[in-house]
Coordinates of C-alpha atoms and ligand atoms in Angstrom, one line a residue:
X1 CA 65.9 97.8 52.2
X2 CA 62.7 96.1 53.4
X3 CA 62.5 97.4 57.0
X4 CA 59.4 99.5 57.6
X5 CA 59.0 103.2 58.1
X6 CA 57.6 103.9 61.6
X7 CA 55.1 106.7 61.7
X8 CA 53.7 108.0 65.0
X9 CA 51.2 110.4 66.3
X10 CA 49.0 111.0 69.4
X11 CA 46.1 109.4 67.4
X12 CA 44.7 109.4 63.9
X13 CA 46.3 112.7 62.8
X14 CA 49.5 111.1 61.5
X15 CA 47.4 109.1 59.0
X16 CA 47.3 112.3 57.0
X17 CA 51.1 111.9 56.6
X18 CA 50.9 108.2 56.2
X19 CA 48.6 108.5 53.3
X20 CA 51.0 110.8 51.5
X21 CA 54.0 108.5 52.3
X22 CA 52.0 105.6 50.8
X23 CA 51.3 107.7 47.7
X24 CA 54.9 108.9 47.2
X25 CA 56.6 105.7 48.4
X26 CA 54.3 102.9 47.4
X27 CA 56.7 100.1 48.1
X28 CA 57.5 101.1 51.6
X29 CA 55.9 99.2 54.5
X30 CA 54.5 101.4 57.2
X31 CA 54.1 100.6 60.9
X32 CA 51.8 103.3 62.3
X33 CA 51.3 104.0 66.0
X34 CA 48.4 106.2 67.2
X35 CA 48.6 106.9 70.9
X36 CA 44.8 107.3 71.1
X37 CA 44.7 106.3 74.8
X38 CA 46.7 109.4 75.7
X39 CA 45.5 111.9 73.0
X40 CA 45.3 114.8 72.9
X41 CA 49.0 115.8 73.4
X42 CA 48.3 119.5 72.8
X43 CA 47.5 120.4 76.4
X44 CA 50.4 118.3 77.9
X45 CA 53.7 119.6 79.1
X46 CA 56.9 119.4 76.9
X47 CA 58.3 116.9 79.4
X48 CA 55.3 114.6 79.2
X49 CA 55.1 114.8 75.4
X50 CA 58.8 114.0 75.2
X51 CA 58.4 111.0 77.5
X52 CA 55.4 109.6 75.5
X53 CA 57.3 110.1 72.3
X54 CA 60.3 108.2 73.7
X55 CA 58.1 105.4 74.9
X56 CA 56.5 105.0 71.5
X57 CA 59.9 105.0 69.8
X58 CA 61.2 102.4 72.2
X59 CA 58.1 100.3 71.5
X60 CA 58.5 100.6 67.7
X61 CA 62.1 99.5 67.9
X62 CA 60.9 95.9 67.9
X63 CA 59.9 96.4 64.2
X64 CA 63.5 97.5 63.3
X65 CA 62.3 100.6 61.4
X66 CA 64.8 102.2 59.0
X67 CA 63.3 105.6 59.6
X68 CA 60.9 107.3 62.1
X69 CA 58.5 110.0 61.0
X70 CA 57.2 112.0 63.9
X71 CA 53.8 112.8 62.3
X72 CA 52.8 115.0 65.2
X73 CA 53.6 118.6 65.4
X74 CA 53.4 118.7 69.2
X75 CA 55.9 115.8 69.4
X76 CA 58.0 117.4 66.7
X77 CA 58.1 120.7 68.6
X78 CA 59.1 119.2 71.9
X79 CA 60.8 115.9 71.2
X80 CA 62.4 115.8 67.7
X81 CA 65.9 116.7 68.8
X82 CA 65.7 114.4 71.8
X83 CA 64.6 111.4 69.6
X84 CA 67.3 112.2 67.1
X85 CA 69.9 112.0 69.8
X86 CA 68.7 108.6 71.0
X87 CA 68.4 106.6 67.8
X88 CA 70.8 105.9 64.9
X89 CA 68.2 106.0 62.1
X90 CA 66.9 109.1 60.3
X91 CA 64.1 110.9 62.2
X92 CA 61.8 113.2 60.2
X93 CA 59.5 115.8 61.8
X94 CA 56.6 117.7 60.3
X95 CA 57.3 121.4 61.2
X96 CA 60.1 122.3 58.9
X97 CA 58.5 120.7 55.9
X98 CA 55.2 122.6 56.6
X99 CA 57.1 125.9 57.0
X100 CA 59.0 125.3 53.7
X101 CA 55.7 124.7 51.9
X102 CA 54.2 127.9 53.3
X103 CA 57.2 130.0 52.4
X104 CA 57.1 128.5 48.9
X105 CA 53.5 129.6 48.5
X106 CA 53.0 132.9 50.1
X107 CA 53.0 136.1 48.0
X108 CA 51.6 138.5 50.6
X109 CA 54.4 137.6 53.1
X110 CA 51.7 136.9 55.7
X111 CA 51.3 133.3 56.9
X112 CA 48.8 131.9 59.4
X113 CA 49.6 128.9 61.7
X114 CA 47.0 127.0 63.6
X115 CA 48.0 124.1 65.9
X116 CA 47.7 122.7 69.3
X117 CA 48.3 124.8 72.4
X118 CA 51.7 123.0 72.8
X119 CA 52.8 123.6 69.3
X120 CA 51.8 127.3 69.2
X121 CA 53.3 127.9 72.7
X122 CA 56.6 126.3 71.6
X123 CA 57.1 128.9 68.9
X124 CA 58.5 126.2 66.7
X125 CA 56.7 127.4 63.5
X126 CA 57.8 131.0 64.1
X127 CA 61.4 129.8 64.3
X128 CA 61.2 127.6 61.3
X129 CA 59.4 130.2 59.2
X130 CA 61.8 133.0 60.2
X131 CA 64.8 130.9 59.4
X132 CA 63.5 130.6 55.9
X133 CA 62.2 134.2 55.6
X134 CA 63.2 136.6 58.4
X135 CA 60.7 139.3 57.5
X136 CA 57.6 137.0 57.3
X137 CA 54.5 138.1 59.2
X138 CA 53.1 135.2 61.2
X139 CA 49.7 135.0 62.8
X140 CA 49.4 132.0 65.2
X141 CA 46.3 130.6 66.8
X142 CA 45.9 127.6 69.1
X143 CA 42.8 125.5 68.3
X144 CA 42.4 123.1 71.3
X145 CA 38.9 122.0 70.3
X146 CA 39.8 120.6 66.9
X147 CA 41.6 117.4 67.9
X148 CA 38.7 115.9 69.9
X149 CA 36.4 116.6 66.9
X150 CA 38.7 114.6 64.7
X151 CA 39.3 111.7 67.1
X152 CA 35.5 111.3 67.3
X153 CA 35.2 111.3 63.5
X154 CA 33.2 114.5 63.6
X155 CA 34.6 116.0 60.4
X156 CA 31.6 117.7 58.7
X157 CA 28.8 118.6 61.2
X158 CA 27.3 121.9 61.9
X159 CA 28.9 121.7 65.3
X160 CA 32.3 121.4 63.6
X161 CA 31.6 124.3 61.4
X162 CA 30.6 126.5 64.3
X163 CA 33.7 125.5 66.3
X164 CA 36.0 126.3 63.4
X165 CA 34.3 129.6 62.8
X166 CA 34.6 130.6 66.4
X167 CA 38.2 129.5 66.6
X168 CA 39.7 130.9 63.4
X169 CA 37.1 133.1 61.7
X170 CA 38.8 136.2 63.0
X171 CA 42.0 135.3 61.1
X172 CA 40.3 136.4 57.9
X173 CA 41.0 140.1 58.7
X174 CA 44.8 139.5 58.2
X175 CA 46.4 139.7 54.7
X176 CA 47.4 136.0 54.9
X177 CA 47.3 133.9 51.7
X178 CA 48.6 130.7 53.3
X179 CA 47.4 128.9 56.5
X180 CA 49.5 126.2 57.9
X181 CA 47.5 123.3 59.3
X182 CA 50.1 122.9 62.1
X183 CA 48.6 119.8 63.5
X184 CA 48.4 116.6 61.5
X185 CA 44.8 116.1 62.7
X186 CA 43.6 119.3 60.9
X187 CA 43.6 118.0 57.3
X188 CA 40.6 115.9 58.3
X189 CA 38.8 119.2 58.8
X190 CA 40.3 120.9 55.7
X191 CA 37.0 121.1 53.8
X192 CA 35.3 123.1 56.5
X193 CA 38.4 125.1 57.4
X194 CA 38.5 126.0 53.7
X195 CA 34.8 127.1 53.8
X196 CA 35.4 129.3 56.8
X197 CA 38.6 130.9 55.5
X198 CA 37.6 131.4 51.9
X199 CA 39.2 130.3 48.7
X200 CA 41.9 133.0 48.7
X201 CA 43.7 131.3 51.5
X202 CA 45.6 128.2 50.6
X203 CA 45.6 125.5 53.3
X204 CA 49.1 124.1 53.8
X205 CA 49.5 120.6 55.2
X206 CA 53.0 119.3 55.9
X207 CA 52.1 115.8 54.7
X208 CA 53.3 116.3 51.2
X209 CA 56.6 117.9 52.0
X210 CA 57.3 115.5 54.8
X211 CA 56.8 112.5 52.6
X212 CA 59.0 114.2 50.0
X213 CA 61.7 114.7 52.6
X214 CA 61.4 111.0 53.7
X215 CA 61.8 109.9 50.1
X216 CA 64.8 112.1 49.5
X217 CA 66.6 110.8 52.6
X218 CA 65.9 107.1 51.7
X219 CA 66.9 107.7 48.1
X220 CA 70.2 109.4 49.1
X221 CA 71.1 106.8 51.6
X222 CA 70.2 103.9 49.3
X223 CA 67.5 102.7 51.7
X224 CA 64.5 102.6 49.4
X225 CA 62.5 99.4 49.3
X226 CA 62.8 97.5 46.0
X227 CA 60.1 98.2 43.4
X228 CA 58.7 94.7 43.5
X229 CA 57.6 95.0 47.2
X230 CA 53.8 95.1 47.8
X231 CA 53.8 96.2 51.4
X232 CA 51.3 95.2 54.0
X233 CA 51.0 98.0 56.5
X234 CA 50.5 97.6 60.2
X235 CA 48.4 99.9 62.4
X236 CA 48.6 100.0 66.2
X237 CA 46.5 102.1 68.5
X238 CA 47.1 102.3 72.2
X239 CA 43.4 103.0 72.9
X240 CA 40.0 101.7 71.8
X241 CA 40.5 100.6 68.2
X242 CA 37.0 100.9 66.7
X243 CA 36.9 104.6 65.9
X244 CA 40.6 104.5 64.8
X245 CA 39.8 101.8 62.4
X246 CA 36.7 103.6 61.0
X247 CA 38.7 106.8 60.5
X248 CA 41.8 105.0 59.1
X249 CA 39.6 103.1 56.5
X250 CA 37.8 106.3 55.4
X251 CA 41.0 108.3 55.1
X252 CA 43.2 105.6 53.5
X253 CA 40.6 104.3 51.2
X254 CA 38.9 100.9 50.8
X255 CA 41.4 99.7 48.2
X256 CA 44.0 99.5 50.9
X257 CA 44.3 96.3 52.8
X258 CA 44.5 97.2 56.4
X259 CA 45.8 94.6 58.7
X260 CA 43.5 94.3 61.8
X261 CA 44.5 96.9 64.3
X262 CA 46.3 95.4 67.1
X263 CA 45.3 96.8 70.4
X264 CA 48.3 96.4 72.7
X265 CA 48.1 96.6 76.5
X266 CA 51.2 98.8 76.6
X267 CA 52.0 98.3 80.2
X268 CA 55.3 100.0 79.8
X269 CA 53.6 103.1 78.4
Ligands
DGL1 N1 48.3 115.5 65.6 C1 49.1 116.1 66.6 C2 49.8 117.3 66.2 O1 50.1 117.4 65.0 C3 48.7 116.0 68.0 C4 47.4 116.6 68.4 C5 47.0 116.3 69.8 O2 47.1 115.2 70.3 O3 46.8 117.3 70.5 O4 50.2 118.2 67.0

């Protein structure tokens, strides 16, 4: 099936999932939407995040996607079930895959979760983790200052290091061996988060598990693209495209042919 997979996020964060989808499903075409004009989603209300997610899904319908990946934890926390009830195609979120990966890894039974205010407030990770392992100890922390750093391409500065230390340095006193990067923007900061947390704590990103879930669904339903397809991906950002393009190219690698980013005046949004 040669329809694309639609991947959406508030900005560049979902590219961390897109890269993994490209790696695991090299013949699938991706249409990526980053809502950079309205990022960050973290401080917004559940109603607003749900509305924005609906608008993006409606916009992406013109590409006739065969699957939607909500590559945003905040949207997944607030809008996954809503979107599933509105469309007929499979909709994959990022929270359950991340929780599965953490439970699969932890030996101490203590897992950390960092995410946006919205994601942490929603309790979605606690719920997903406890469904898998009721006795798990969970330490959650909202990190509102991380997403702006990433959207500005500020991945490795001393300012970034300081912000990370101040936000999550105190988590080191817990016996956690796994830290869920519960925001798809955070893998961009993984190097520095790893330096702050130390090598005993494995950083868990949901990208890998999410792509695996997408692949399993497409495989089981006979919707995988044929092996001869060499896809040309499409990237759309609702805001100023320059920084989006710089970050996308750095993250996805030069070898990937990026179609020029189309900046749409999304009046409906
Ligand atoms: N990347 C998103 C997430 O995973 C959203 C971050 C934001 O816009 O605050 O939650």
